[in-house]
Coordinates of C-alpha atoms in Angstrom, one line a residue:
M51 CA 0.0 0.0 0.0
S52 CA 1.3 3.5 -0.8
A53 CA 1.8 6.0 1.9
P54 CA -0.9 8.8 2.0
T55 CA 0.2 12.1 0.4
T56 CA 1.0 14.9 2.9
I57 CA 0.2 18.4 1.9
D58 CA 3.1 20.8 2.7
P59 CA 2.1 22.9 5.7
V60 CA 3.5 26.1 4.0
E61 CA 1.3 25.4 1.0
R62 CA -1.7 24.9 3.3
A63 CA -0.8 28.2 5.0
R64 CA -0.6 30.0 1.7
D65 CA -4.0 28.6 0.8
A66 CA -5.5 29.7 4.1
A67 CA -4.1 33.2 3.6
A68 CA -5.6 33.4 0.2
R69 CA -8.9 32.5 1.8
E70 CA -8.2 35.1 4.5
S71 CA -8.4 32.4 7.1
W72 CA -5.7 34.1 9.1
A73 CA -5.9 32.1 12.4
E74 CA -5.3 28.9 10.4
A75 CA -2.4 30.5 8.4
Y76 CA -0.8 31.8 11.5
A77 CA -0.9 28.4 13.3
L78 CA 0.6 26.6 10.4
L79 CA 3.4 29.1 9.7
H80 CA 4.1 29.6 13.4
A81 CA 4.5 25.9 13.9
H82 CA 6.6 25.5 10.8
D83 CA 8.9 28.4 11.7
R84 CA 9.7 27.0 15.1
H85 CA 12.0 24.4 13.5
P86 CA 15.3 26.1 12.5
S87 CA 15.8 23.6 9.6
R88 CA 12.6 24.7 7.9
G89 CA 13.2 28.1 6.5
L90 CA 10.5 30.5 5.2
T91 CA 10.9 32.6 2.1
A92 CA 10.5 36.4 2.2
D93 CA 7.0 36.1 0.8
D94 CA 6.1 33.5 3.4
L95 CA 7.5 35.7 6.2
S96 CA 5.2 38.5 4.9
V97 CA 2.2 36.2 5.1
L98 CA 3.3 35.2 8.6
A99 CA 3.5 38.9 9.5
D100 CA 0.0 39.5 8.2
A101 CA -1.5 36.4 9.8
A102 CA 0.1 37.3 13.2
W103 CA -1.4 40.8 13.0
W104 CA -4.9 39.5 12.2
S105 CA -4.6 37.0 15.0
G106 CA -3.7 39.6 17.6
H107 CA 0.0 38.9 17.9
V108 CA 1.3 42.4 17.0
D109 CA 4.9 41.9 18.3
E110 CA 5.2 38.7 16.3
S111 CA 3.9 40.5 13.3
V112 CA 6.7 43.1 13.6
T113 CA 9.4 40.4 14.1
A114 CA 8.3 38.5 11.0
R115 CA 8.1 41.7 9.0
L116 CA 11.7 42.6 10.0
R117 CA 12.9 39.1 8.8
A118 CA 10.9 39.5 5.6
H119 CA 12.6 42.8 4.9
A120 CA 16.0 41.3 5.5
A121 CA 15.2 38.4 3.2
Y122 CA 14.0 40.7 0.4
L123 CA 17.1 42.7 0.8
A124 CA 19.3 39.6 0.6
A125 CA 17.5 38.7 -2.6
D126 CA 18.1 42.2 -4.0
D127 CA 14.3 42.6 -4.3
H128 CA 13.9 46.3 -3.6
R129 CA 10.1 46.4 -4.3
G130 CA 9.6 43.7 -1.7
A131 CA 12.0 45.3 0.7
G132 CA 10.3 48.7 0.2
L133 CA 6.8 47.4 0.9
A134 CA 8.0 45.5 4.0
A135 CA 9.8 48.7 5.2
W136 CA 6.6 50.8 4.7
W137 CA 4.5 48.3 6.7
L138 CA 7.1 48.4 9.5
H139 CA 6.7 52.2 9.4
Y140 CA 2.9 51.8 9.7
E141 CA 3.0 49.2 12.5
Y142 CA 5.6 51.1 14.6
L143 CA 3.5 54.2 14.2
G144 CA 0.5 52.4 15.6
L145 CA 2.6 51.1 18.5
G146 CA 3.5 54.6 19.5
R147 CA 7.1 54.5 18.3
P148 CA 7.4 57.5 16.0
A149 CA 11.2 57.5 15.7
A150 CA 11.3 53.8 14.6
A151 CA 8.4 54.6 12.2
A152 CA 10.2 57.5 10.7
G153 CA 13.3 55.4 10.2
W154 CA 11.4 52.7 8.3
L155 CA 9.6 55.2 6.2
H156 CA 13.0 56.6 5.2
R157 CA 14.1 53.1 4.3
A158 CA 11.0 52.5 2.2
R159 CA 11.7 55.7 0.3
H160 CA 15.3 54.6 -0.3
H161 CA 14.1 51.2 -1.7
L162 CA 11.3 52.5 -3.9
E163 CA 11.9 56.1 -5.0
G164 CA 14.5 55.3 -7.7
L165 CA 12.4 52.6 -9.3
P166 CA 10.1 52.9 -12.3
D167 CA 6.4 53.4 -11.3
C168 CA 5.1 50.4 -9.3
P169 CA 2.2 49.6 -7.0
E170 CA 4.3 49.7 -3.9
Q171 CA 4.9 53.5 -4.5
C172 CA 1.2 54.1 -3.7
F173 CA 2.0 53.7 -0.1
L174 CA 4.8 56.3 -0.3
A175 CA 2.4 58.7 -2.0
W176 CA -0.2 58.1 0.7
S177 CA 2.4 59.0 3.4
D178 CA 3.4 62.1 1.4
A179 CA -0.3 63.2 1.4
E180 CA -0.6 62.6 5.1
E181 CA 2.5 64.5 5.9
A182 CA 1.6 67.5 3.7
Q183 CA -1.9 67.6 5.1
A184 CA -0.4 67.6 8.7
H185 CA 1.5 70.7 7.8
G186 CA -1.5 72.4 6.2
D187 CA -0.1 72.2 2.7
H188 CA -3.3 71.2 0.8
E189 CA -1.8 71.7 -2.6
A190 CA 1.1 69.3 -2.0
A191 CA -1.3 66.9 -0.2
L192 CA -3.7 66.9 -3.2
A193 CA -0.8 66.3 -5.6
A194 CA 0.4 63.3 -3.6
A195 CA -3.1 61.8 -3.4
R196 CA -3.6 62.2 -7.1
R197 CA -0.2 60.6 -7.8
M198 CA -1.4 57.7 -5.6
T199 CA -4.6 57.5 -7.7
G200 CA -2.5 57.3 -10.9
L201 CA -0.3 54.6 -9.6
A202 CA -3.3 52.7 -8.3
L203 CA -5.0 52.9 -11.7
D204 CA -1.9 51.6 -13.5
S205 CA -1.6 48.7 -11.0
G206 CA -5.2 47.5 -11.6
S207 CA -5.6 46.9 -7.9
P208 CA -9.1 47.6 -6.5
D209 CA -7.6 47.8 -3.0
L210 CA -5.1 50.5 -3.9
L211 CA -7.7 52.4 -6.0
A212 CA -10.2 52.5 -3.2
L213 CA -7.6 53.6 -0.7
S214 CA -6.4 56.4 -3.1
R215 CA -10.0 57.7 -3.5
Q216 CA -10.3 57.9 0.3
A217 CA -7.0 59.7 0.6
E218 CA -8.0 62.3 -2.0
S219 CA -11.3 62.7 -0.4
R220 CA -9.7 63.5 3.0
V221 CA -7.5 66.1 1.4
L222 CA -10.4 67.8 -0.4
L223 CA -12.4 67.8 2.8
A224 CA -9.6 69.5 4.7
A225 CA -9.4 72.1 2.0
G226 CA -13.1 72.9 2.4
R227 CA -14.3 71.1 -0.9
R228 CA -16.9 69.1 0.9
T229 CA -19.1 68.0 -2.0
E230 CA -16.2 66.7 -4.1
A231 CA -14.7 65.0 -1.0
L232 CA -17.9 63.1 -0.1
A233 CA -18.5 62.0 -3.7
L234 CA -15.0 60.4 -3.8
L235 CA -15.6 58.8 -0.4
D236 CA -18.8 57.3 -1.6
D237 CA -16.9 56.0 -4.6
A238 CA -14.4 54.3 -2.4
M239 CA -17.1 52.8 -0.1
C240 CA -18.9 51.4 -3.1
A241 CA -16.0 49.0 -3.5
V242 CA -16.2 48.1 0.1
S243 CA -20.0 47.4 0.1
A244 CA -19.7 45.4 -3.1
D245 CA -17.1 43.2 -1.4
E246 CA -14.5 44.0 -4.1
L247 CA -11.6 44.4 -1.6
S248 CA -9.4 42.2 0.5
G249 CA -10.1 42.0 4.2
M250 CA -7.2 44.3 5.2
F251 CA -8.3 47.1 2.9
T252 CA -12.0 46.6 3.7
G253 CA -11.3 47.0 7.4
W254 CA -8.9 49.9 6.7
L255 CA -11.5 51.7 4.6
F256 CA -14.2 51.3 7.2
C257 CA -11.9 52.8 9.9
L258 CA -10.8 55.7 7.7
A259 CA -14.3 56.4 6.4
L260 CA -16.0 56.3 9.8
T261 CA -13.4 58.6 11.3
Q262 CA -13.8 61.0 8.4
C263 CA -17.6 61.0 8.6
M264 CA -17.6 61.8 12.3
E265 CA -14.9 64.5 12.0
A266 CA -16.9 66.1 9.1
A267 CA -20.1 65.8 11.2
D268 CA -21.8 63.8 8.4
F269 CA -24.1 61.9 10.7
G270 CA -26.1 60.2 8.0
R271 CA -23.1 58.5 6.4
A272 CA -21.7 57.7 9.9
V273 CA -24.9 55.8 10.8
E274 CA -24.9 53.9 7.5
W275 CA -21.3 52.9 7.6
T276 CA -21.1 52.0 11.2
N277 CA -24.0 49.5 10.7
A278 CA -22.3 48.1 7.6
A279 CA -18.9 47.9 9.4
M280 CA -20.3 45.9 12.4
E281 CA -22.1 43.5 10.1
W282 CA -18.8 42.9 8.3
C283 CA -16.9 42.4 11.6
A284 CA -19.5 40.0 13.1
P285 CA -18.2 36.6 14.1
P286 CA -17.4 34.1 12.8
W287 CA -15.2 36.2 10.5
S288 CA -12.0 34.1 9.8
G289 CA -11.4 30.4 10.1
H290 CA -9.8 28.8 13.1
P291 CA -7.2 26.1 12.9
P292 CA -8.6 22.5 13.4
E293 CA -6.6 22.1 16.6
D294 CA -7.8 25.5 18.0
D295 CA -9.7 25.1 21.3
R296 CA -12.0 28.0 21.2
G297 CA -13.6 27.5 24.6
A298 CA -16.5 29.9 24.2
R299 CA -16.2 33.0 26.3
T300 CA -19.4 35.1 26.4
E301 CA -19.2 38.8 27.1
T302 CA -22.4 40.6 28.4
A303 CA -23.4 44.1 29.1
D304 CA -23.3 43.3 32.8
A305 CA -19.7 42.3 32.8
P306 CA -17.4 44.3 35.2
A307 CA -15.9 47.5 33.9
P308 CA -12.7 46.9 31.9
T309 CA -9.2 47.8 33.0
P310 CA -7.9 51.1 31.7
L311 CA -5.6 49.4 29.1
P312 CA -7.3 47.0 26.7
M313 CA -5.7 43.7 25.7
S314 CA -5.1 42.3 22.3
V315 CA -8.0 40.8 20.4
P316 CA -8.3 37.0 20.9
S317 CA -6.7 34.8 18.2
G318 CA -8.8 34.4 15.1
E319 CA -11.1 37.4 15.6
N320 CA -11.4 40.4 13.4
P321 CA -9.0 43.0 14.8
F322 CA -11.1 45.8 13.2
R323 CA -14.1 44.9 15.4
G324 CA -13.1 46.9 18.5
V325 CA -12.2 49.9 16.4
C326 CA -15.5 49.8 14.4
R327 CA -17.4 49.3 17.6
A328 CA -15.8 52.4 19.1
H329 CA -17.2 54.4 16.2
R330 CA -20.5 52.7 16.7
V331 CA -20.6 53.9 20.3
E332 CA -20.4 57.5 19.2
V333 CA -23.3 57.0 16.8
L334 CA -25.5 55.1 19.4
D335 CA -24.8 57.9 21.9
L336 CA -26.2 60.6 19.5
L337 CA -29.2 58.3 18.6
G338 CA -30.0 58.1 22.3
A339 CA -29.4 54.3 22.7
W340 CA -27.4 55.0 25.8
A341 CA -27.6 51.6 27.5
L342 CA -26.4 49.9 24.4
A343 CA -23.8 52.5 23.8
E344 CA -22.3 52.0 27.3
A345 CA -22.3 48.2 26.8
E346 CA -20.7 48.5 23.4
A347 CA -18.1 50.9 24.9
R348 CA -17.1 48.2 27.4
Q349 CA -16.9 45.6 24.7
A350 CA -14.9 47.9 22.4
C351 CA -12.3 48.3 25.1
R352 CA -12.0 44.5 25.4
E353 CA -11.6 44.0 21.7
V354 CA -9.5 46.9 20.5
P355 CA -6.0 46.0 19.3
V356 CA -3.0 47.3 21.3
D357 CA -2.0 49.5 18.3
C358 CA -5.4 51.3 18.3
L359 CA -5.7 52.6 21.8
E360 CA -7.1 55.9 20.6
S361 CA -10.3 53.9 19.8
A362 CA -10.5 52.6 23.4
A363 CA -10.0 56.2 24.5
A364 CA -13.0 57.3 22.3
A365 CA -15.1 54.5 23.8
Y366 CA -14.3 55.5 27.4
Y367 CA -15.0 59.1 26.6
A368 CA -18.4 58.3 25.0
A369 CA -19.3 56.2 28.1
G370 CA -18.4 59.1 30.3
D371 CA -20.8 61.3 28.4
V372 CA -23.6 58.8 28.9
Q373 CA -22.9 58.5 32.6
R374 CA -22.7 62.3 33.1
R375 CA -26.0 63.0 31.4
Q376 CA -27.6 60.2 33.5
G377 CA -26.4 61.9 36.7
R378 CA -23.7 59.2 37.5
L379 CA -21.1 61.8 38.0
D380 CA -18.5 59.7 39.9
E381 CA -18.6 57.0 37.2
A382 CA -18.3 59.7 34.5
A383 CA -15.2 61.1 36.2
V384 CA -13.6 57.6 36.1
S385 CA -14.4 57.1 32.4
Y386 CA -13.0 60.5 31.5
G387 CA -9.9 59.6 33.5
H388 CA -9.4 56.4 31.5
A389 CA -9.8 58.3 28.3
H390 CA -7.1 60.7 29.5
E391 CA -4.8 57.9 30.4
L392 CA -5.1 56.6 26.8
G393 CA -4.1 60.0 25.3
R394 CA -7.4 61.8 24.7
I395 CA -8.2 65.2 26.1
P396 CA -11.6 64.4 27.7
Q397 CA -13.2 67.7 26.6
P398 CA -15.8 69.1 26.5
G399 CA -17.3 66.3 28.6
L400 CA -15.1 66.9 31.6
A401 CA -15.9 70.6 31.7
L402 CA -19.6 69.9 31.6
L403 CA -19.1 67.4 34.4
R404 CA -17.3 70.1 36.5
L405 CA -20.2 72.5 35.7
A406 CA -22.7 69.9 37.0
Q407 CA -20.6 69.6 40.2
G408 CA -20.7 73.4 40.7
R409 CA -17.0 73.8 39.8
A410 CA -17.5 76.6 37.3
D411 CA -13.9 77.8 37.4
A412 CA -12.6 74.3 36.4
A413 CA -15.2 74.1 33.7
V414 CA -14.1 77.4 32.1
A415 CA -10.4 76.6 32.4
G416 CA -10.9 73.1 30.9
I417 CA -12.8 74.3 27.8
D418 CA -10.5 77.3 27.2
L419 CA -7.4 75.1 27.4
A420 CA -8.9 72.5 25.0
L421 CA -9.7 75.2 22.5
A422 CA -6.2 76.7 22.8
C423 CA -4.6 73.3 22.3
R424 CA -6.2 72.6 18.9
G425 CA -3.7 72.9 16.0
E426 CA -4.4 74.5 12.7
A427 CA -4.1 71.1 11.0
D428 CA -6.8 69.5 13.2
H429 CA -9.6 68.6 10.8
D430 CA -12.0 67.3 13.4
V431 CA -14.8 69.8 12.7
L432 CA -17.3 68.1 14.9
G433 CA -14.9 68.1 17.8
L434 CA -14.3 71.9 17.5
A435 CA -18.1 72.5 17.2
R436 CA -18.7 70.5 20.4
L437 CA -16.1 72.5 22.2
L438 CA -17.7 75.8 21.0
A439 CA -21.2 74.6 22.0
A440 CA -19.9 73.7 25.5
R441 CA -18.0 77.0 25.7
T442 CA -21.3 78.8 25.1
E443 CA -23.1 76.7 27.8
V444 CA -20.4 77.2 30.4
A445 CA -20.1 80.9 29.7
L446 CA -23.9 81.4 30.2
A447 CA -23.7 79.4 33.5
V448 CA -21.2 81.9 34.9
R449 CA -23.1 84.9 33.4
D450 CA -20.5 85.7 30.8
V451 CA -23.0 86.5 28.1
S452 CA -20.4 88.2 25.9
G453 CA -18.1 85.2 26.0
A454 CA -21.1 82.9 25.2
A455 CA -22.0 85.2 22.3
E456 CA -18.5 85.0 20.9
A457 CA -18.4 81.2 21.1
A458 CA -21.8 81.0 19.5
A459 CA -20.8 83.3 16.6
D460 CA -17.7 81.2 16.0
L461 CA -19.9 78.1 15.9
D462 CA -22.3 79.7 13.5
A463 CA -19.5 80.6 11.1
L464 CA -18.1 77.0 11.3
A465 CA -21.5 75.3 10.8
G466 CA -22.4 76.4 7.3
D467 CA -25.2 74.1 6.0
V468 CA -24.0 70.9 7.6
P469 CA -27.1 69.6 9.4
L470 CA -25.5 68.4 12.6
L471 CA -23.3 71.5 13.0
R472 CA -26.2 73.7 12.0
A473 CA -28.3 72.3 14.8
L474 CA -25.5 72.9 17.3
A475 CA -25.1 76.4 16.2
D476 CA -28.8 77.3 16.2
T477 CA -29.0 75.9 19.8
A478 CA -26.1 78.1 20.9
L479 CA -27.5 81.2 19.2
G480 CA -30.9 80.7 20.7
S481 CA -29.4 80.2 24.2
V482 CA -27.5 83.5 24.0
A483 CA -30.6 85.3 22.7
L484 CA -32.6 83.9 25.6
A485 CA -29.9 85.0 28.1
R486 CA -30.1 88.5 26.7
R487 CA -33.9 88.4 27.1
T488 CA -34.5 89.4 23.5
A489 CA -37.3 88.4 21.2
D490 CA -34.8 86.8 18.9
A491 CA -34.5 83.5 20.8
L492 CA -37.5 81.7 19.3
P493 CA -36.5 81.5 15.6
P494 CA -33.0 79.9 16.1
L495 CA -34.4 77.5 18.8
R496 CA -37.2 76.4 16.5
R497 CA -34.7 75.8 13.7
A498 CA -32.5 73.9 16.2
L499 CA -35.4 71.7 17.3
A500 CA -36.3 70.9 13.7
G501 CA -32.7 70.0 13.0
W502 CA -32.3 67.6 15.9
L503 CA -35.6 65.9 15.2
E504 CA -34.6 65.5 11.5
L505 CA -31.3 63.9 12.6
R506 CA -33.2 61.7 15.2
V507 CA -31.0 63.0 18.0
P508 CA -33.3 62.9 21.0
Y509 CA -31.3 64.3 24.0
E510 CA -30.3 67.5 22.3
A511 CA -33.8 67.9 20.9
A512 CA -35.2 67.7 24.5
Q513 CA -32.6 70.2 25.7
V514 CA -33.8 72.6 23.0
R515 CA -37.4 72.1 24.2
M516 CA -36.3 73.2 27.6
L517 CA -35.0 76.4 26.2
L518 CA -38.1 76.9 24.0
A519 CA -40.2 76.6 27.1
A520 CA -38.3 79.4 28.7
A521 CA -38.6 81.5 25.6
D522 CA -42.4 80.7 25.4
R523 CA -42.9 81.7 29.0
A524 CA -41.0 85.0 28.4
A525 CA -43.4 85.6 25.5
G526 CA -46.4 84.9 27.7
D527 CA -47.3 81.6 26.0
E528 CA -47.7 79.4 29.1
E529 CA -49.5 76.6 27.2
A530 CA -46.7 76.2 24.7
A531 CA -44.1 76.2 27.5
R532 CA -45.9 73.4 29.3
L533 CA -46.2 71.3 26.1
E534 CA -42.4 71.6 25.5
L535 CA -41.6 70.8 29.1
G536 CA -43.9 67.8 29.1
T537 CA -42.3 66.4 25.9
A538 CA -38.8 67.1 27.2
R539 CA -39.5 65.3 30.5
A540 CA -40.8 62.2 28.7
V541 CA -37.7 62.0 26.5
F542 CA -35.3 62.5 29.5
E543 CA -37.1 59.8 31.4
R544 CA -36.9 57.4 28.5
L545 CA -33.2 58.1 28.1
G546 CA -32.4 57.9 31.8
A547 CA -31.3 61.5 32.0
V548 CA -32.3 61.8 35.6
P549 CA -31.1 65.4 36.4
D550 CA -32.7 66.8 33.3
A551 CA -36.0 64.9 33.9
R552 CA -36.1 66.3 37.5
R553 CA -35.5 69.8 36.2
A554 CA -38.3 69.5 33.6
A555 CA -40.6 68.1 36.3
A556 CA -39.7 71.0 38.6
L557 CA -40.4 73.6 35.9
L558 CA -43.7 71.9 35.1
S559 CA -44.8 72.2 38.8
A560 CA -43.5 75.8 39.2
G561 CA -44.9 77.4 42.3
A562 CA -45.6 74.1 44.1
R563 CA -43.5 73.2 47.1
R564 CA -40.7 70.9 46.2
R565 CA -37.5 69.6 47.7
L566 CA -34.6 71.9 46.9
P567 CA -31.2 70.5 45.8
G568 CA -28.2 70.5 48.1
G569 CA -30.4 70.8 51.2
L570 CA -31.1 74.4 50.7
T571 CA -33.9 76.2 52.5
A572 CA -36.4 78.2 50.6
R573 CA -34.8 81.5 51.8
E574 CA -31.3 80.2 50.8
A575 CA -32.7 79.4 47.4
E576 CA -34.0 83.0 47.1
V577 CA -30.6 84.4 48.0
L578 CA -28.9 82.1 45.5
R579 CA -31.2 83.2 42.7
L580 CA -30.4 86.8 43.4
V581 CA -26.7 86.0 43.6
A582 CA -26.9 84.3 40.2
S583 CA -28.7 87.4 38.8
G584 CA -25.6 89.4 39.7
G585 CA -26.9 91.0 42.9
T586 CA -24.5 92.3 45.6
N587 CA -25.1 91.7 49.3
K588 CA -26.6 95.1 49.5
D589 CA -28.9 94.5 46.6
I590 CA -30.1 91.2 48.1
A591 CA -30.6 92.7 51.5
R592 CA -32.8 95.5 49.9
A593 CA -34.8 93.0 47.8
L594 CA -35.5 90.6 50.7
V595 CA -35.8 93.3 53.4
I596 CA -33.1 91.7 55.6
S597 CA -29.7 93.0 56.8
E598 CA -26.5 92.6 54.9
H599 CA -25.2 90.5 57.8
T600 CA -28.0 88.1 57.4
V601 CA -27.3 87.9 53.7
A602 CA -23.6 87.1 54.4
R603 CA -24.8 84.3 56.9
H604 CA -27.0 82.8 54.2
L605 CA -24.2 82.9 51.7
N606 CA -21.8 81.1 54.1
N607 CA -24.5 78.4 54.6
I608 CA -25.1 78.1 50.9
F609 CA -21.3 77.7 50.1
A610 CA -21.0 75.1 52.8
K611 CA -24.0 73.0 51.7
L612 CA -23.1 73.1 48.0
G613 CA -19.3 72.6 48.6
V614 CA -18.4 75.7 46.6
G615 CA -16.2 78.6 47.4
S616 CA -17.3 81.5 45.2
R617 CA -20.3 83.3 43.9
A618 CA -19.5 82.1 40.3
A619 CA -19.4 78.5 41.4
A620 CA -22.7 78.9 43.3
T621 CA -24.2 80.5 40.2
A622 CA -23.0 77.5 38.1
Y623 CA -24.6 75.2 40.6
A624 CA -27.9 77.1 40.4
Y625 CA -27.8 77.0 36.6
A626 CA -27.1 73.2 36.5
H627 CA -29.8 72.4 39.0
G628 CA -32.6 74.5 37.5
L629 CA -32.8 77.0 40.3
L630 CA -32.9 80.1 38.0

């Protein structure tokens, strides 16, 4: 009888890689590579590097890529060496080692720049576009992106062509050419949705497009692509080796809070899942699906690869926003702290948390510092808009109406006709007009409400209803005010926004006896309202027909009960707790 034919494990690994069964390819090549007598070619080492990365073994991926580069160099294959060097640059950049990344980018240029046009040069052109854009040179960035497109077209690679379209889109968006940019992005994403690309480039395009949509405040596209991305990421994604003991581990929304630093993704799972889930958290947050958003944030922090910690930071920050609006202030502080540990400035959420705690000075300082730290090349338009919206709110809380008006005007200029930004700007403009007690508050507030409802963003819509109620009451329309307050209260209760729901309920029952926040007495609440209106001790004494000494005693009691140390902080507390 003849012996059975044994398929070479390297051939099996190549076949697994061609099928994008990365866990299987990794297990076969890793086992084969452990025997010194069994060498791997440069191409096989590159496959091992890719398989290790997909399987969550980032350090092994870098090691295999280093060996592949050396093998290509020994074979005088400068295209192979150049591509390996560029991937090392990219991986080191993700691991937070910019000096090593810069060195390998230099090597990639050394290998590829003197060669005739080739597909590998697409990656150099992409890096050129990124560097030029970081320096604010839109013309050079666009030239590099279009060179990448030309190389991609010549190569006939759908992967490279889609990536080049996205790169050009990003440059155009940064240059303010929004319509052209989004058309190119849609072109790139057509290739993704049609399943024309490899797994690596599909995941890459999802990550880049989702980031781009959120930064550009294109909420409609963000919703569409986050849903598509999570469907693509859903398990089972890649195959597992036959000998893999998968021992099912179930994650639930009730699992304990994760540690600040996430771990690598488990072997065989899609490493883009945690990154895409982090984007999904932001979308769910805006849509008002807060319980799901918080559960998804926990899961994202478990799944995110070690070279994408900024995604974990975004998930922690979004969880902090949910907790803050639900009145879970201590938990929100912890989440913002984790986001900060992972490199994200947790603003404006942290400033709004400080405002809710009555720490107005900290709120103002935090927002102003975050605005001052933004670089000219920062293209996160939505991030800037949120900072300006929060700056308006904080300024109004400390009675800085001129500062609020300045922030609202900047936001108005930034918004243009982008629906999400327009709703933010109209909310801010209406808030300032209301603070100035002018008749101009109703039009922008009604536009803002229409905008939030069109976007299906419930929390912000309910907040605008609260402002509209105040404007309606100022105009003498008590019935309209009660309708707005009732709707707002119902939305807040459904979302679990406890402090806002209580504030709406209190305004609905204005004039009825109710428990005052902070243990204040009715007289202390009267004094606090007059302080918040800018009254001096003498003014308050005259208004309440009491002595200035009694006013001072009330203020001491108020500061002690609220845990504040200044009139500004007490005013912020009164604003945050609906006492005005």
